[in-house]
Short mmCIF file of C-alpha atoms and ligand atoms in Angstrom, two decimals:
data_model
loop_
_atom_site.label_atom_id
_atom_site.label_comp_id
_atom_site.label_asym_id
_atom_site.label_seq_id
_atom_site.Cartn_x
_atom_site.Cartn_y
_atom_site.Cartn_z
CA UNK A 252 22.34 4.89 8.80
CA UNK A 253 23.54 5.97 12.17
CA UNK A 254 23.51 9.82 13.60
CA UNK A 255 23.08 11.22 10.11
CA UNK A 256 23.56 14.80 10.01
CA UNK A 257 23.28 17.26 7.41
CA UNK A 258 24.48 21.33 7.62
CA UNK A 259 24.21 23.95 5.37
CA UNK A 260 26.57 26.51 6.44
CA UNK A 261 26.68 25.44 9.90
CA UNK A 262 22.52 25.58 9.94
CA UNK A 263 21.75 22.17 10.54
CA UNK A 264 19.15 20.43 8.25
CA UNK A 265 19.24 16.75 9.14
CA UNK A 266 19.34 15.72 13.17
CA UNK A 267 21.05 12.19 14.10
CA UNK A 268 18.66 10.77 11.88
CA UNK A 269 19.74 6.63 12.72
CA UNK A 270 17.34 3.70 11.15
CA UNK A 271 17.99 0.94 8.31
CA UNK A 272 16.31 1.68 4.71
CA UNK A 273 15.07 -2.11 3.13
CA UNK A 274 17.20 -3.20 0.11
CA UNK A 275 13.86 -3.42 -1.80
CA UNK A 276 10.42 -2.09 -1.72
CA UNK A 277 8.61 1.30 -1.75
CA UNK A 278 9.44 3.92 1.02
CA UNK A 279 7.32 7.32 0.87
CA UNK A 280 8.91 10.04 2.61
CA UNK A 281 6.75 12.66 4.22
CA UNK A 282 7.16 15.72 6.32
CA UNK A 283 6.25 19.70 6.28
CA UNK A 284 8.18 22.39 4.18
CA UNK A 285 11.44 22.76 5.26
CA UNK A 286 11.69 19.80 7.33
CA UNK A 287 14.56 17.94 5.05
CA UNK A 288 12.83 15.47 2.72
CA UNK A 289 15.44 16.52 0.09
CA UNK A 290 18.88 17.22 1.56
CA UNK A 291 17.97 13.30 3.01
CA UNK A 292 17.42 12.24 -0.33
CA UNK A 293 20.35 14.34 -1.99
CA UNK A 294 22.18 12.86 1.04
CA UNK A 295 21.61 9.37 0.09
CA UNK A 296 22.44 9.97 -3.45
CA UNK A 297 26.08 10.92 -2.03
CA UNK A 298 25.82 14.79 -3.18
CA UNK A 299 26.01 16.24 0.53
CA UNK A 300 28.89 16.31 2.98
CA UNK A 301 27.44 14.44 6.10
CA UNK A 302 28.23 13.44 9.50
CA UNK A 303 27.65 9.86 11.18
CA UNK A 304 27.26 7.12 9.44
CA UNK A 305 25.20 6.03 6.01
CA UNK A 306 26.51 2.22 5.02
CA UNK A 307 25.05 1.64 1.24
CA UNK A 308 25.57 -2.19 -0.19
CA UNK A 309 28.46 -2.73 3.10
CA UNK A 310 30.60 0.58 2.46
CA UNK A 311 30.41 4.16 3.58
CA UNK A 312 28.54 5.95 1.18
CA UNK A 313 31.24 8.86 1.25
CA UNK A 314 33.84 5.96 0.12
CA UNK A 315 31.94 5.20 -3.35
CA UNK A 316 33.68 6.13 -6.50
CA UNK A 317 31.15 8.56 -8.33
CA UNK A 318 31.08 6.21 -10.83
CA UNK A 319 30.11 3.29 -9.00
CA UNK A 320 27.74 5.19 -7.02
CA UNK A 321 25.88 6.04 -10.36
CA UNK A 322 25.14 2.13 -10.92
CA UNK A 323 23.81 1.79 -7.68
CA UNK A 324 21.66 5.28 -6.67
CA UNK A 325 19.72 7.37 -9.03
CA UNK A 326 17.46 11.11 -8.20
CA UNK A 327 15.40 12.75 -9.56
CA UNK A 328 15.14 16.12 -8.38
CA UNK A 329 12.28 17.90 -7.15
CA UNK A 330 12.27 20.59 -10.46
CA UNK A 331 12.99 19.78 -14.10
CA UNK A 332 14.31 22.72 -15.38
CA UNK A 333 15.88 22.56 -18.76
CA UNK A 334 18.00 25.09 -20.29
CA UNK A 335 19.68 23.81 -23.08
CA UNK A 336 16.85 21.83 -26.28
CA UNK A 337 18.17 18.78 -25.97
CA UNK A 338 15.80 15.97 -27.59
CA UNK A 339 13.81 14.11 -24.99
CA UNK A 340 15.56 11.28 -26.20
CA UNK A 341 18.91 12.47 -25.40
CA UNK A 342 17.66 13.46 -21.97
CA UNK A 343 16.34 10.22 -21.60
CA UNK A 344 19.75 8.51 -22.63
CA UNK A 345 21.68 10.45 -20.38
CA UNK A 346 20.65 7.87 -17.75
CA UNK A 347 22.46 5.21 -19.75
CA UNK A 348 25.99 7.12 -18.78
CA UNK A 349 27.11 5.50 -15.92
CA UNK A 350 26.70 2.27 -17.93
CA UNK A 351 29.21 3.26 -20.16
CA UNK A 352 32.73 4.25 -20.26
CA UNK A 353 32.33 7.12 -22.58
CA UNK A 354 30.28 10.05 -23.50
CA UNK A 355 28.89 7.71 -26.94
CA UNK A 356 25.67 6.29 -26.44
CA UNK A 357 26.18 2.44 -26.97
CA UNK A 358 23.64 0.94 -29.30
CA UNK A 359 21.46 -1.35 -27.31
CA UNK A 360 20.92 1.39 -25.23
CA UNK A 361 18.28 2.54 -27.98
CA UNK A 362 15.96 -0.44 -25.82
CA UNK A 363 16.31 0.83 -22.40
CA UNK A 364 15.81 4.73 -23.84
CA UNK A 365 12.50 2.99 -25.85
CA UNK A 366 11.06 1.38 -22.92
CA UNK A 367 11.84 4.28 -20.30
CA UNK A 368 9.94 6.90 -22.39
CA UNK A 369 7.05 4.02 -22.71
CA UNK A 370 6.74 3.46 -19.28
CA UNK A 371 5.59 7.33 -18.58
CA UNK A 372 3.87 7.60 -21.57
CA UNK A 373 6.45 9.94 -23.79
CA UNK A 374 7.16 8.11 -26.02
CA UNK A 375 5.24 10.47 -28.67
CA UNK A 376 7.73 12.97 -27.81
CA UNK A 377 11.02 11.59 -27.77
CA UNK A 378 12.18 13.88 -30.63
CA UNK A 379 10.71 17.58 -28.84
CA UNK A 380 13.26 19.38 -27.27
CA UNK A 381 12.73 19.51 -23.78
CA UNK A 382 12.53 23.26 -23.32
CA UNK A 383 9.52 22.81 -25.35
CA UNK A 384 7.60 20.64 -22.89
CA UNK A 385 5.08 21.14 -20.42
CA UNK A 386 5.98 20.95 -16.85
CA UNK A 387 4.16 17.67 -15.95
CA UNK A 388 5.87 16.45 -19.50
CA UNK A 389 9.18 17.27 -18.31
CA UNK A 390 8.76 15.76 -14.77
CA UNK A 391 7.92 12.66 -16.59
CA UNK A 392 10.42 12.96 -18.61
CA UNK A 393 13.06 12.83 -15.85
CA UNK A 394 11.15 9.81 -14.64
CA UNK A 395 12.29 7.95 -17.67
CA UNK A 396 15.84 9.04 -17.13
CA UNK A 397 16.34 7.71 -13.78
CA UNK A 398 14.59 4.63 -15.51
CA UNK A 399 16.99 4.45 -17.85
CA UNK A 400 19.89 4.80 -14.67
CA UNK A 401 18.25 1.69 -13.36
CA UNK A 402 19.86 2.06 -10.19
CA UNK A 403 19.37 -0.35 -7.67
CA UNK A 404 18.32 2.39 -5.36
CA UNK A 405 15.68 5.13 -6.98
CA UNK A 406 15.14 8.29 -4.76
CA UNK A 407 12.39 10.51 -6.17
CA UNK A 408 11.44 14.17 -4.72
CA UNK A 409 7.84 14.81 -5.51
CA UNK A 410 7.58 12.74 -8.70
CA UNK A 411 4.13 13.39 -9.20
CA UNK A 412 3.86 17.24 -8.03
CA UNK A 413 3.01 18.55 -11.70
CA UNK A 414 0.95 15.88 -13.21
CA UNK A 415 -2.78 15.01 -13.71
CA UNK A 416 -4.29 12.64 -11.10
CA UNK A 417 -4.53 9.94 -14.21
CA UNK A 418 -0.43 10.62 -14.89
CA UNK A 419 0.43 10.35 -10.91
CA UNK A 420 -1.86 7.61 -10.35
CA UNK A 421 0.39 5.82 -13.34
CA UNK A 422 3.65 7.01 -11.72
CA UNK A 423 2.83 5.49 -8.64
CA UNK A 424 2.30 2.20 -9.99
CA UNK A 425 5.00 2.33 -11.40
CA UNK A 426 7.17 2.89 -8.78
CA UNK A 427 4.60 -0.54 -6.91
CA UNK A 428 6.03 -2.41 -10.00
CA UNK A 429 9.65 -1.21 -9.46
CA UNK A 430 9.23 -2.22 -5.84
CA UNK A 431 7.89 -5.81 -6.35
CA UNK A 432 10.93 -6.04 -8.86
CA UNK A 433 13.07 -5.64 -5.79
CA UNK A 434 14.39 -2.45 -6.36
CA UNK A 435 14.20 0.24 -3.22
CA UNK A 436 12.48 3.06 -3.90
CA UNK A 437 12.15 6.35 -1.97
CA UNK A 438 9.64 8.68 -2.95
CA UNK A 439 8.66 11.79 -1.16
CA UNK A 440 5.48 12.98 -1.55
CA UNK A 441 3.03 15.57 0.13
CA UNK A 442 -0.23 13.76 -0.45
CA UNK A 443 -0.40 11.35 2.41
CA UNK A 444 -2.87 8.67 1.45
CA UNK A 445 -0.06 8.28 -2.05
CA UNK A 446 1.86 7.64 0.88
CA UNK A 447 -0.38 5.12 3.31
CA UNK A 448 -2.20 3.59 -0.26
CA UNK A 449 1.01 2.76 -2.48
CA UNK A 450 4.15 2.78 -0.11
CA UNK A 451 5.28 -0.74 1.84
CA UNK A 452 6.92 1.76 4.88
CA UNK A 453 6.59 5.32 5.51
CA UNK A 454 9.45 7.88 7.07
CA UNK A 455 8.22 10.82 8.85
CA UNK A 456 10.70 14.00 8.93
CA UNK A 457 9.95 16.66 11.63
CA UNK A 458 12.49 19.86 11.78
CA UNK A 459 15.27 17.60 10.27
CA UNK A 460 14.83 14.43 13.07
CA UNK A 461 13.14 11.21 11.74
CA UNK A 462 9.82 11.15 13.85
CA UNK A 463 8.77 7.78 12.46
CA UNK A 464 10.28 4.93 10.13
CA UNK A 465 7.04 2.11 10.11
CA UNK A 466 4.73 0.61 8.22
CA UNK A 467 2.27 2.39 5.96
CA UNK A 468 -0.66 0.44 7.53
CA UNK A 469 0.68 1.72 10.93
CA UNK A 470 -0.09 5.41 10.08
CA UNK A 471 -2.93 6.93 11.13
CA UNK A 472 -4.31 10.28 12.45
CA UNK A 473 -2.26 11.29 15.53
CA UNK A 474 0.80 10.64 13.70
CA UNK A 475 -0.32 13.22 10.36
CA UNK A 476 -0.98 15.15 13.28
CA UNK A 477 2.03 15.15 15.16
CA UNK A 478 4.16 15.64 11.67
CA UNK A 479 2.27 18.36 10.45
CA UNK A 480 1.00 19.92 13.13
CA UNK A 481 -2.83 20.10 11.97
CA UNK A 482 -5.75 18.29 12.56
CA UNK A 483 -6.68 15.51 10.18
CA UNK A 484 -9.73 13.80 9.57
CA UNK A 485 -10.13 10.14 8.80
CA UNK A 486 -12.79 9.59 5.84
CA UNK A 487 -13.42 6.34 3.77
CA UNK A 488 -12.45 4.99 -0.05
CA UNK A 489 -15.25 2.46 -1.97
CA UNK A 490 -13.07 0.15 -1.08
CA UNK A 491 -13.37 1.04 2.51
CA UNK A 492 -9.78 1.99 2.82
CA UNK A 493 -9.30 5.03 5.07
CA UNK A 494 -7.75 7.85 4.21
CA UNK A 495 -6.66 11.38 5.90
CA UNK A 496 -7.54 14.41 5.03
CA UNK A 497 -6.45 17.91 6.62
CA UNK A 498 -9.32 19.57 8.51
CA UNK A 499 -8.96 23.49 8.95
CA UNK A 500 -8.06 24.69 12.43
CA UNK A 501 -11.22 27.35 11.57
CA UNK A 502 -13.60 26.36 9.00
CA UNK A 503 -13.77 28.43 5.44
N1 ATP B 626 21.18 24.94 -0.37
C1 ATP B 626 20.73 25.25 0.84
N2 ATP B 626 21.40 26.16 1.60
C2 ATP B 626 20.96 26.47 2.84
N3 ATP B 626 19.86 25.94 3.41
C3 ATP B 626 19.16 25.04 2.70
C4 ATP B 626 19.55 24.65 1.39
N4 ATP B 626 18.65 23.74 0.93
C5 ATP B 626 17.74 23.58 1.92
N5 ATP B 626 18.04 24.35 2.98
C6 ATP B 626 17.31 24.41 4.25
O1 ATP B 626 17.33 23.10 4.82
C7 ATP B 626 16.07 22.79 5.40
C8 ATP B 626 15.51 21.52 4.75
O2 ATP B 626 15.21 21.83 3.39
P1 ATP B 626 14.69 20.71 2.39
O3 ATP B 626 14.71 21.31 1.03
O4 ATP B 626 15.46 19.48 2.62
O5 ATP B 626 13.19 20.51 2.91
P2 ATP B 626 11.97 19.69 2.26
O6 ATP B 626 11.40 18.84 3.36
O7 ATP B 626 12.41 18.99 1.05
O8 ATP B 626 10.96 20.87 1.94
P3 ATP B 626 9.79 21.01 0.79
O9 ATP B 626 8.64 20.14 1.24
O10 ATP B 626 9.44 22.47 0.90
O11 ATP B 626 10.36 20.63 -0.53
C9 ATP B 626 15.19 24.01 5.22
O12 ATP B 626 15.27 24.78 6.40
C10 ATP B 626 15.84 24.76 4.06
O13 ATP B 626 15.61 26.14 4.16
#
């Protein structure tokens, strides 16, 4: 991408944001509230207007047919809200429709419904309507549908912002294993050492510029810092891994 802007209403959102995403592995995307983590990733799934440049597979991303642009990009949105009961499994399957010409469902997409709801552990509940799920249910829920997309790019906005630590922990590796699969995956998250412990590269949004596009191994302190504008404290895993935690400009 090159000078990628985003506006809403003339309010700008996204600053001349210019770097190259890899074709495969796992990118976390951090940054404050506010500071554009989804318009970039609604950007990149081609459902904002935007200025400069953003080349996807060779071709302008505003040049895709939407139908094309299904095969390759899939999001899942920050919020699952559901209004109408559709079964999970229908939710699930709606994934499969940019594989197919029509609104039917075509039968050996049963397999990739099957093994979606497996992979985040719904598979118990593929026959609930979805307005009767809890919220960390639901978020998985969409998980599976993007699975099902199988795009070759997966943008995710705070996949694991409603579930357990045992749930997230299994959402993360499964993004790892969608990675090493060769499949790029953007995921933003707000807990930085997801970010610096799972992700191959991390991007840093500021206020709508890109403040850093590196390696996760190359984050450390001053950067958290400098993104979010508090102090952070370095502490270590068993493993001996450090980590970052936010330290309170006045103690409780
Ligand atoms: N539909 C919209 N219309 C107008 N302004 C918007 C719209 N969506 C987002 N914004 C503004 O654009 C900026 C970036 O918002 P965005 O949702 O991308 O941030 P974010 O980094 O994802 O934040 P969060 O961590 O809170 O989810 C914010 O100033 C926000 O108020």
């Amino acid at each position: 991408m090159k000078e990628l802007s985003v506006a809403y209403e003339g309010k700008t959102a996204l600053q001349g944001l210019s770097t190259s995403l890899p074709s495969k592995g796992l990118t976390a995307l951090i940054g404050p509230n506010g500071s554009g983590k989804s318009t970039f990733l609604k950007t990149l799934a081609g459902l904002l207007p935007y200025s400069g440049n953003l080349i996807l597979q060779g071709r302008e991303l505003r040049l895709w047919r939407r139908p094309d642009l299904g095969l390759k990009v899939g999001l899942q949105t920050q919020q699952a809200t559901f209004t109408f009961p559709f079964s999970v499994c229908d939710v699930i399957a709606m994934g499969r429709l940019p594989h197919s010409r029509s609104f039917a469902r075509p039968h050996g997409d049963d397999v990739f419904v099957l093994e979606a709801a497996r992979a985040v552990d719904v598979e118990d509940l593929l026959l609930r309507p979805v307005t009767a799920l809890s919220g960390g249910e639901g978020q998985r829920v969409m998980t599976a549908l993007l699975l099902a997309q199988d795009p070759d790019l997966f943008l995710l906005d705070e996949p694991t912002s409603a579930l357990d630590p045992r749930q997230a922990l299994a959402i993360l590796a499964l993004l790892r294993r969608l990675a090493g699969r060769g499949k790029s995956v953007i995921a933003a998250v707000h807990d930085v050492n997801h970010a610096l412990t799972w992700a191959d590269s991390v991007m840093a949004l500021k206020r709508g510029r890109l403040l850093f596009h590196g390696e996760a191994s190359a984050v450390a302190g001053p950067l958290l810092e400098e993104v979010y504008d508090t102090p952070f404290e370095a502490y270590h895993s068993k493993g001996g891994q450090t980590l970052w935690r936010a330290s309170s400009l006045s103690s409780p």
